[in-house]
Amino acid sequence: MMLRLERDTAAIEEMDRPDCDPVLLHRTYAQFPLVNRVVAGWRSNYLECIRPLLVQRARAKILDVGCGGGDIAANLARWALADGFEVAVHGIDPDPRAIGYARQALHRSKLPAGVLEFHETTSTRLAAAGEQYDLVLSNHLLHHLSPDELMQLQEDTEQLCTGVGLHSDIRRSPMALGLFGLATLPLAGSSLIRRDGLTSIRRSYVPEELEQLLRTGWEVRTQRPYRNLLCWDAGRRG
């Protein structure tokens, strides 16, 4: 009999609290690249979904919604440049602490000027302003959202995106919870990665829940390890 893990909508991640310990928060942002490299799967997403889009676009604009410390946006910029594509990547987050860290990391990077920038804003504000992007994506954002907010993100993506929308997140399961807990034991106490990661898994959606919240034209794909990918293609609109 398969164990069922109910979605814990009341759980709050420590890094989302305004009084979060700034030292632990900084260390958490610093450890995101390692964790995302292992579990987030964006290299595969780039090769399978993003690079084919870039081949068709002369100079692609990419939007990373809820960018956190900015490591996913930076990696996408690096991969695109290494493949000879001209891109402009924008990372956005409503949390000024995240944008502050991302901008500091950008100063230490070797990316050319104008390729990557970070802004304290939301997808809803950008959509209202009439902004347009070839690719709109997010990483580990969906579990933060209520059903209404998830619907809003889809609507924002449709208004902002002329190409492909990709929203990647954790897929809730008892096995994912146990494996992540064991794998991140060495990080316990040094940052919020382990504590908040376990909370994130408990808050995350399973595919059946996401299916009930999809707007027309969207689909959910399951990926390994324990991932959901919410996808939309502007080319199939209508």
PDB file of C-alpha atoms in Angstrom:
ATOM      1  CA  MET A   1       0.000   0.000   0.000  1.00  0.00           C
ATOM      2  CA  MET A   2       1.463   3.351  -1.048  1.00  0.00           C
ATOM      3  CA  LEU A   3       1.777   5.953   1.709  1.00  0.00           C
ATOM      4  CA  ARG A   4       0.033   9.241   1.018  1.00  0.00           C
ATOM      5  CA  LEU A   5       1.464  12.583   2.042  1.00  0.00           C
ATOM      6  CA  GLU A   6      -1.168  15.308   2.253  1.00  0.00           C
ATOM      7  CA  ARG A   7      -0.271  18.830   1.124  1.00  0.00           C
ATOM      8  CA  ASP A   8       0.634  20.975   4.144  1.00  0.00           C
ATOM      9  CA  THR A   9      -0.625  24.423   3.162  1.00  0.00           C
ATOM     10  CA  ALA A  10      -0.082  25.816   6.665  1.00  0.00           C
ATOM     11  CA  ALA A  11       3.674  25.196   6.714  1.00  0.00           C
ATOM     12  CA  ILE A  12       5.838  28.302   6.211  1.00  0.00           C
ATOM     13  CA  GLU A  13       9.441  28.305   5.055  1.00  0.00           C
ATOM     14  CA  GLU A  14      11.799  30.158   7.366  1.00  0.00           C
ATOM     15  CA  MET A  15      13.348  32.138   4.516  1.00  0.00           C
ATOM     16  CA  ASP A  16       9.922  33.577   3.688  1.00  0.00           C
ATOM     17  CA  ARG A  17       9.622  35.139   7.125  1.00  0.00           C
ATOM     18  CA  PRO A  18      10.541  38.853   7.282  1.00  0.00           C
ATOM     19  CA  ASP A  19      12.492  38.262  10.524  1.00  0.00           C
ATOM     20  CA  CYS A  20      14.521  35.379   9.075  1.00  0.00           C
ATOM     21  CA  ASP A  21      18.126  35.177  10.332  1.00  0.00           C
ATOM     22  CA  PRO A  22      20.095  37.138   7.678  1.00  0.00           C
ATOM     23  CA  VAL A  23      23.237  35.001   8.082  1.00  0.00           C
ATOM     24  CA  LEU A  24      21.347  31.735   7.545  1.00  0.00           C
ATOM     25  CA  LEU A  25      19.451  33.311   4.652  1.00  0.00           C
ATOM     26  CA  HIS A  26      22.685  34.372   2.940  1.00  0.00           C
ATOM     27  CA  ARG A  27      24.137  30.872   3.368  1.00  0.00           C
ATOM     28  CA  THR A  28      20.932  29.401   1.946  1.00  0.00           C
ATOM     29  CA  TYR A  29      21.183  31.499  -1.208  1.00  0.00           C
ATOM     30  CA  ALA A  30      24.853  30.496  -1.456  1.00  0.00           C
ATOM     31  CA  GLN A  31      23.949  26.786  -1.289  1.00  0.00           C
ATOM     32  CA  PHE A  32      21.118  26.972  -3.818  1.00  0.00           C
ATOM     33  CA  PRO A  33      23.431  26.366  -6.831  1.00  0.00           C
ATOM     34  CA  LEU A  34      24.603  23.044  -5.372  1.00  0.00           C
ATOM     35  CA  VAL A  35      21.111  21.824  -4.497  1.00  0.00           C
ATOM     36  CA  ASN A  36      19.573  22.976  -7.786  1.00  0.00           C
ATOM     37  CA  ARG A  37      22.357  21.317  -9.751  1.00  0.00           C
ATOM     38  CA  VAL A  38      21.493  17.983  -8.121  1.00  0.00           C
ATOM     39  CA  VAL A  39      17.685  18.072  -8.040  1.00  0.00           C
ATOM     40  CA  ALA A  40      16.254  20.790 -10.302  1.00  0.00           C
ATOM     41  CA  GLY A  41      17.095  19.359 -13.730  1.00  0.00           C
ATOM     42  CA  TRP A  42      17.470  22.636 -15.602  1.00  0.00           C
ATOM     43  CA  ARG A  43      20.317  21.397 -17.780  1.00  0.00           C
ATOM     44  CA  SER A  44      17.946  18.800 -19.236  1.00  0.00           C
ATOM     45  CA  ASN A  45      15.195  21.402 -19.563  1.00  0.00           C
ATOM     46  CA  TYR A  46      17.623  23.648 -21.409  1.00  0.00           C
ATOM     47  CA  LEU A  47      18.670  20.935 -23.848  1.00  0.00           C
ATOM     48  CA  GLU A  48      15.175  19.560 -24.483  1.00  0.00           C
ATOM     49  CA  CYS A  49      12.947  22.651 -24.326  1.00  0.00           C
ATOM     50  CA  ILE A  50      14.931  25.889 -24.292  1.00  0.00           C
ATOM     51  CA  ARG A  51      17.744  25.442 -26.805  1.00  0.00           C
ATOM     52  CA  PRO A  52      15.313  24.451 -29.609  1.00  0.00           C
ATOM     53  CA  LEU A  53      13.455  27.708 -28.926  1.00  0.00           C
ATOM     54  CA  LEU A  54      16.660  29.768 -28.991  1.00  0.00           C
ATOM     55  CA  VAL A  55      17.550  28.338 -32.405  1.00  0.00           C
ATOM     56  CA  GLN A  56      14.411  30.003 -33.755  1.00  0.00           C
ATOM     57  CA  ARG A  57      14.929  33.419 -32.113  1.00  0.00           C
ATOM     58  CA  ALA A  58      17.476  36.037 -33.158  1.00  0.00           C
ATOM     59  CA  ARG A  59      17.850  37.508 -29.658  1.00  0.00           C
ATOM     60  CA  ALA A  60      15.765  35.810 -27.024  1.00  0.00           C
ATOM     61  CA  LYS A  61      14.458  37.443 -23.869  1.00  0.00           C
ATOM     62  CA  ILE A  62      14.118  35.098 -20.897  1.00  0.00           C
ATOM     63  CA  LEU A  63      12.221  35.788 -17.674  1.00  0.00           C
ATOM     64  CA  ASP A  64      12.896  33.853 -14.455  1.00  0.00           C
ATOM     65  CA  VAL A  65       9.952  34.443 -12.085  1.00  0.00           C
ATOM     66  CA  GLY A  66      10.763  34.192  -8.370  1.00  0.00           C
ATOM     67  CA  CYS A  67      14.463  33.919  -9.154  1.00  0.00           C
ATOM     68  CA  GLY A  68      15.699  33.738  -5.551  1.00  0.00           C
ATOM     69  CA  GLY A  69      19.491  33.945  -5.489  1.00  0.00           C
ATOM     70  CA  GLY A  70      19.660  34.001  -9.284  1.00  0.00           C
ATOM     71  CA  ASP A  71      21.633  30.813  -9.971  1.00  0.00           C
ATOM     72  CA  ILE A  72      19.146  29.335 -12.470  1.00  0.00           C
ATOM     73  CA  ALA A  73      19.024  32.575 -14.466  1.00  0.00           C
ATOM     74  CA  ALA A  74      22.833  32.775 -14.463  1.00  0.00           C
ATOM     75  CA  ASN A  75      23.210  29.177 -15.637  1.00  0.00           C
ATOM     76  CA  LEU A  76      20.731  29.667 -18.469  1.00  0.00           C
ATOM     77  CA  ALA A  77      22.648  32.748 -19.588  1.00  0.00           C
ATOM     78  CA  ARG A  78      25.958  30.843 -19.514  1.00  0.00           C
ATOM     79  CA  TRP A  79      24.600  27.843 -21.425  1.00  0.00           C
ATOM     80  CA  ALA A  80      23.005  30.035 -24.070  1.00  0.00           C
ATOM     81  CA  LEU A  81      26.174  32.079 -24.576  1.00  0.00           C
ATOM     82  CA  ALA A  82      28.290  28.917 -24.753  1.00  0.00           C
ATOM     83  CA  ASP A  83      26.022  27.664 -27.547  1.00  0.00           C
ATOM     84  CA  GLY A  84      26.420  30.913 -29.463  1.00  0.00           C
ATOM     85  CA  PHE A  85      22.983  32.412 -28.750  1.00  0.00           C
ATOM     86  CA  GLU A  86      22.344  36.053 -27.974  1.00  0.00           C
ATOM     87  CA  VAL A  87      20.070  36.360 -24.946  1.00  0.00           C
ATOM     88  CA  ALA A  88      18.864  38.833 -22.348  1.00  0.00           C
ATOM     89  CA  VAL A  89      17.896  37.109 -19.095  1.00  0.00           C
ATOM     90  CA  HIS A  90      15.830  38.926 -16.467  1.00  0.00           C
ATOM     91  CA  GLY A  91      15.386  37.508 -12.969  1.00  0.00           C
ATOM     92  CA  ILE A  92      12.561  38.915 -10.859  1.00  0.00           C
ATOM     93  CA  ASP A  93      11.552  38.410  -7.236  1.00  0.00           C
ATOM     94  CA  PRO A  94       9.352  40.457  -4.887  1.00  0.00           C
ATOM     95  CA  ASP A  95      11.785  39.850  -1.999  1.00  0.00           C
ATOM     96  CA  PRO A  96      14.448  42.595  -1.857  1.00  0.00           C
ATOM     97  CA  ARG A  97      16.778  40.258   0.056  1.00  0.00           C
ATOM     98  CA  ALA A  98      16.796  37.807  -2.842  1.00  0.00           C
ATOM     99  CA  ILE A  99      17.404  40.540  -5.422  1.00  0.00           C
ATOM    100  CA  GLY A 100      20.176  42.032  -3.303  1.00  0.00           C
ATOM    101  CA  TYR A 101      21.966  38.687  -3.123  1.00  0.00           C
ATOM    102  CA  ALA A 102      21.442  37.972  -6.831  1.00  0.00           C
ATOM    103  CA  ARG A 103      22.920  41.329  -7.808  1.00  0.00           C
ATOM    104  CA  GLN A 104      25.955  40.754  -5.607  1.00  0.00           C
ATOM    105  CA  ALA A 105      26.478  37.336  -7.193  1.00  0.00           C
ATOM    106  CA  LEU A 106      26.147  38.900 -10.634  1.00  0.00           C
ATOM    107  CA  HIS A 107      28.958  41.341  -9.854  1.00  0.00           C
ATOM    108  CA  ARG A 108      31.213  38.361  -9.058  1.00  0.00           C
ATOM    109  CA  SER A 109      30.255  36.483 -12.210  1.00  0.00           C
ATOM    110  CA  LYS A 110      32.074  36.694 -15.529  1.00  0.00           C
ATOM    111  CA  LEU A 111      28.959  37.236 -17.600  1.00  0.00           C
ATOM    112  CA  PRO A 112      29.117  40.051 -20.171  1.00  0.00           C
ATOM    113  CA  ALA A 113      27.309  43.267 -19.335  1.00  0.00           C
ATOM    114  CA  GLY A 114      23.675  43.362 -20.387  1.00  0.00           C
ATOM    115  CA  VAL A 115      23.165  39.596 -20.538  1.00  0.00           C
ATOM    116  CA  LEU A 116      21.665  39.203 -17.064  1.00  0.00           C
ATOM    117  CA  GLU A 117      19.848  41.590 -14.744  1.00  0.00           C
ATOM    118  CA  PHE A 118      17.657  41.337 -11.656  1.00  0.00           C
ATOM    119  CA  HIS A 119      14.604  43.349 -10.624  1.00  0.00           C
ATOM    120  CA  GLU A 120      12.402  43.528  -7.534  1.00  0.00           C
ATOM    121  CA  THR A 121       8.976  43.030  -9.098  1.00  0.00           C
ATOM    122  CA  THR A 122       6.345  40.418  -9.990  1.00  0.00           C
ATOM    123  CA  SER A 123       5.087  38.734 -13.142  1.00  0.00           C
ATOM    124  CA  THR A 124       1.688  40.385 -12.659  1.00  0.00           C
ATOM    125  CA  ARG A 125       3.235  43.853 -12.721  1.00  0.00           C
ATOM    126  CA  LEU A 126       5.253  43.045 -15.833  1.00  0.00           C
ATOM    127  CA  ALA A 127       2.194  41.645 -17.586  1.00  0.00           C
ATOM    128  CA  ALA A 128       0.196  44.770 -16.728  1.00  0.00           C
ATOM    129  CA  ALA A 129       3.030  46.867 -18.188  1.00  0.00           C
ATOM    130  CA  GLY A 130       2.836  44.932 -21.478  1.00  0.00           C
ATOM    131  CA  GLU A 131       6.306  43.337 -21.265  1.00  0.00           C
ATOM    132  CA  GLN A 132       7.080  40.420 -23.612  1.00  0.00           C
ATOM    133  CA  TYR A 133       9.519  37.504 -23.353  1.00  0.00           C
ATOM    134  CA  ASP A 134      10.356  34.527 -25.533  1.00  0.00           C
ATOM    135  CA  LEU A 135      10.601  32.229 -22.508  1.00  0.00           C
ATOM    136  CA  VAL A 136       8.986  32.537 -19.067  1.00  0.00           C
ATOM    137  CA  LEU A 137      10.095  30.097 -16.387  1.00  0.00           C
ATOM    138  CA  SER A 138      10.263  29.498 -12.676  1.00  0.00           C
ATOM    139  CA  ASN A 139      12.043  27.092 -10.355  1.00  0.00           C
ATOM    140  CA  HIS A 140      10.635  25.948  -7.001  1.00  0.00           C
ATOM    141  CA  LEU A 141       7.934  28.612  -7.088  1.00  0.00           C
ATOM    142  CA  LEU A 142       4.712  26.622  -7.497  1.00  0.00           C
ATOM    143  CA  HIS A 143       4.668  25.169  -3.982  1.00  0.00           C
ATOM    144  CA  HIS A 144       4.676  28.703  -2.565  1.00  0.00           C
ATOM    145  CA  LEU A 145       1.433  29.487  -4.386  1.00  0.00           C
ATOM    146  CA  SER A 146      -2.195  28.991  -3.450  1.00  0.00           C
ATOM    147  CA  PRO A 147      -4.479  27.584  -6.178  1.00  0.00           C
ATOM    148  CA  ASP A 148      -5.623  31.122  -7.053  1.00  0.00           C
ATOM    149  CA  GLU A 149      -2.028  32.362  -7.225  1.00  0.00           C
ATOM    150  CA  LEU A 150      -1.058  29.414  -9.403  1.00  0.00           C
ATOM    151  CA  MET A 151      -3.844  30.293 -11.812  1.00  0.00           C
ATOM    152  CA  GLN A 152      -2.587  33.891 -11.836  1.00  0.00           C
ATOM    153  CA  LEU A 153       0.936  32.746 -12.683  1.00  0.00           C
ATOM    154  CA  GLN A 154      -0.403  30.846 -15.670  1.00  0.00           C
ATOM    155  CA  GLU A 155      -2.377  33.883 -16.825  1.00  0.00           C
ATOM    156  CA  ASP A 156       0.672  36.125 -16.394  1.00  0.00           C
ATOM    157  CA  THR A 157       2.794  33.677 -18.382  1.00  0.00           C
ATOM    158  CA  GLU A 158       0.295  33.660 -21.239  1.00  0.00           C
ATOM    159  CA  GLN A 159       0.325  37.465 -21.396  1.00  0.00           C
ATOM    160  CA  LEU A 160       4.105  37.773 -21.097  1.00  0.00           C
ATOM    161  CA  CYS A 161       5.262  34.883 -23.248  1.00  0.00           C
ATOM    162  CA  THR A 162       5.589  34.680 -27.031  1.00  0.00           C
ATOM    163  CA  GLY A 163       7.317  31.282 -26.942  1.00  0.00           C
ATOM    164  CA  VAL A 164       7.372  28.722 -24.141  1.00  0.00           C
ATOM    165  CA  GLY A 165       6.415  28.747 -20.456  1.00  0.00           C
ATOM    166  CA  LEU A 166       8.159  26.287 -18.114  1.00  0.00           C
ATOM    167  CA  HIS A 167       7.454  26.173 -14.370  1.00  0.00           C
ATOM    168  CA  SER A 168       9.439  23.469 -12.589  1.00  0.00           C
ATOM    169  CA  ASP A 169       8.874  22.351  -9.021  1.00  0.00           C
ATOM    170  CA  ILE A 170       9.149  19.518  -6.535  1.00  0.00           C
ATOM    171  CA  ARG A 171       6.658  16.636  -6.675  1.00  0.00           C
ATOM    172  CA  ARG A 172       5.400  15.707  -3.224  1.00  0.00           C
ATOM    173  CA  SER A 173       5.954  12.150  -2.014  1.00  0.00           C
ATOM    174  CA  PRO A 174       7.028  10.363   1.184  1.00  0.00           C
ATOM    175  CA  MET A 175      10.070   8.983  -0.653  1.00  0.00           C
ATOM    176  CA  ALA A 176      11.159  12.459  -1.793  1.00  0.00           C
ATOM    177  CA  LEU A 177      10.802  13.706   1.779  1.00  0.00           C
ATOM    178  CA  GLY A 178      12.909  10.870   3.174  1.00  0.00           C
ATOM    179  CA  LEU A 179      15.629  11.011   0.526  1.00  0.00           C
ATOM    180  CA  PHE A 180      15.999  14.782   0.726  1.00  0.00           C
ATOM    181  CA  GLY A 181      16.162  14.630   4.503  1.00  0.00           C
ATOM    182  CA  LEU A 182      18.995  12.090   4.381  1.00  0.00           C
ATOM    183  CA  ALA A 183      20.900  13.792   1.546  1.00  0.00           C
ATOM    184  CA  THR A 184      20.900  17.192   3.251  1.00  0.00           C
ATOM    185  CA  LEU A 185      21.941  16.036   6.729  1.00  0.00           C
ATOM    186  CA  PRO A 186      25.448  17.504   6.164  1.00  0.00           C
ATOM    187  CA  LEU A 187      23.830  20.921   5.583  1.00  0.00           C
ATOM    188  CA  ALA A 188      21.678  20.827   8.729  1.00  0.00           C
ATOM    189  CA  GLY A 189      22.296  23.895  10.872  1.00  0.00           C
ATOM    190  CA  SER A 190      24.582  25.611   8.358  1.00  0.00           C
ATOM    191  CA  SER A 191      21.689  27.160   6.408  1.00  0.00           C
ATOM    192  CA  LEU A 192      17.947  26.832   5.888  1.00  0.00           C
ATOM    193  CA  ILE A 193      18.308  24.410   2.970  1.00  0.00           C
ATOM    194  CA  ARG A 194      17.353  21.251   4.843  1.00  0.00           C
ATOM    195  CA  ARG A 195      14.622  22.741   7.035  1.00  0.00           C
ATOM    196  CA  ASP A 196      12.959  24.731   4.273  1.00  0.00           C
ATOM    197  CA  GLY A 197      13.496  22.001   1.687  1.00  0.00           C
ATOM    198  CA  LEU A 198      11.509  19.540   3.784  1.00  0.00           C
ATOM    199  CA  THR A 199       8.793  22.159   4.205  1.00  0.00           C
ATOM    200  CA  SER A 200       8.803  22.762   0.443  1.00  0.00           C
ATOM    201  CA  ILE A 201       8.230  19.085  -0.265  1.00  0.00           C
ATOM    202  CA  ARG A 202       5.299  18.964   2.153  1.00  0.00           C
ATOM    203  CA  ARG A 203       3.800  22.065   0.490  1.00  0.00           C
ATOM    204  CA  SER A 204       4.343  20.913  -3.091  1.00  0.00           C
ATOM    205  CA  TYR A 205       1.703  19.628  -5.513  1.00  0.00           C
ATOM    206  CA  VAL A 206       1.260  16.200  -7.030  1.00  0.00           C
ATOM    207  CA  PRO A 207       0.367  15.997 -10.744  1.00  0.00           C
ATOM    208  CA  GLU A 208      -3.298  15.193 -10.079  1.00  0.00           C
ATOM    209  CA  GLU A 209      -3.660  18.393  -8.039  1.00  0.00           C
ATOM    210  CA  LEU A 210      -2.003  20.482 -10.719  1.00  0.00           C
ATOM    211  CA  GLU A 211      -4.218  18.929 -13.401  1.00  0.00           C
ATOM    212  CA  GLN A 212      -7.232  20.367 -11.584  1.00  0.00           C
ATOM    213  CA  LEU A 213      -5.714  23.857 -11.710  1.00  0.00           C
ATOM    214  CA  LEU A 214      -4.601  24.043 -15.344  1.00  0.00           C
ATOM    215  CA  ARG A 215      -5.797  26.728 -17.707  1.00  0.00           C
ATOM    216  CA  THR A 216      -6.548  25.743 -21.289  1.00  0.00           C
ATOM    217  CA  GLY A 217      -3.390  24.919 -23.237  1.00  0.00           C
ATOM    218  CA  TRP A 218      -1.276  23.938 -20.226  1.00  0.00           C
ATOM    219  CA  GLU A 219       0.049  20.474 -19.383  1.00  0.00           C
ATOM    220  CA  VAL A 220       1.880  18.799 -16.499  1.00  0.00           C
ATOM    221  CA  ARG A 221       4.877  16.578 -17.158  1.00  0.00           C
ATOM    222  CA  THR A 222       6.498  14.424 -14.477  1.00  0.00           C
ATOM    223  CA  GLN A 223      10.283  14.346 -14.334  1.00  0.00           C
ATOM    224  CA  ARG A 224      12.929  12.630 -12.251  1.00  0.00           C
ATOM    225  CA  PRO A 225      13.750  12.915  -9.445  1.00  0.00           C
ATOM    226  CA  TYR A 226      10.298  13.771  -8.031  1.00  0.00           C
ATOM    227  CA  ARG A 227       9.600  16.785 -10.220  1.00  0.00           C
ATOM    228  CA  ASN A 228       6.662  18.430 -11.954  1.00  0.00           C
ATOM    229  CA  LEU A 229       7.062  20.589 -15.055  1.00  0.00           C
ATOM    230  CA  LEU A 230       4.144  22.876 -15.898  1.00  0.00           C
ATOM    231  CA  CYS A 231       4.348  23.672 -19.628  1.00  0.00           C
ATOM    232  CA  TRP A 232       2.727  26.085 -22.065  1.00  0.00           C
ATOM    233  CA  ASP A 233       3.472  26.775 -25.738  1.00  0.00           C
ATOM    234  CA  ALA A 234       2.326  30.057 -27.282  1.00  0.00           C
ATOM    235  CA  GLY A 235       2.476  28.381 -30.702  1.00  0.00           C
ATOM    236  CA  ARG A 236      -0.469  26.201 -29.709  1.00  0.00           C
ATOM    237  CA  ARG A 237      -2.577  29.112 -28.464  1.00  0.00           C
ATOM    238  CA  GLY A 238      -6.103  28.845 -29.811  1.00  0.00           C
TER     239      GLY A 238
END
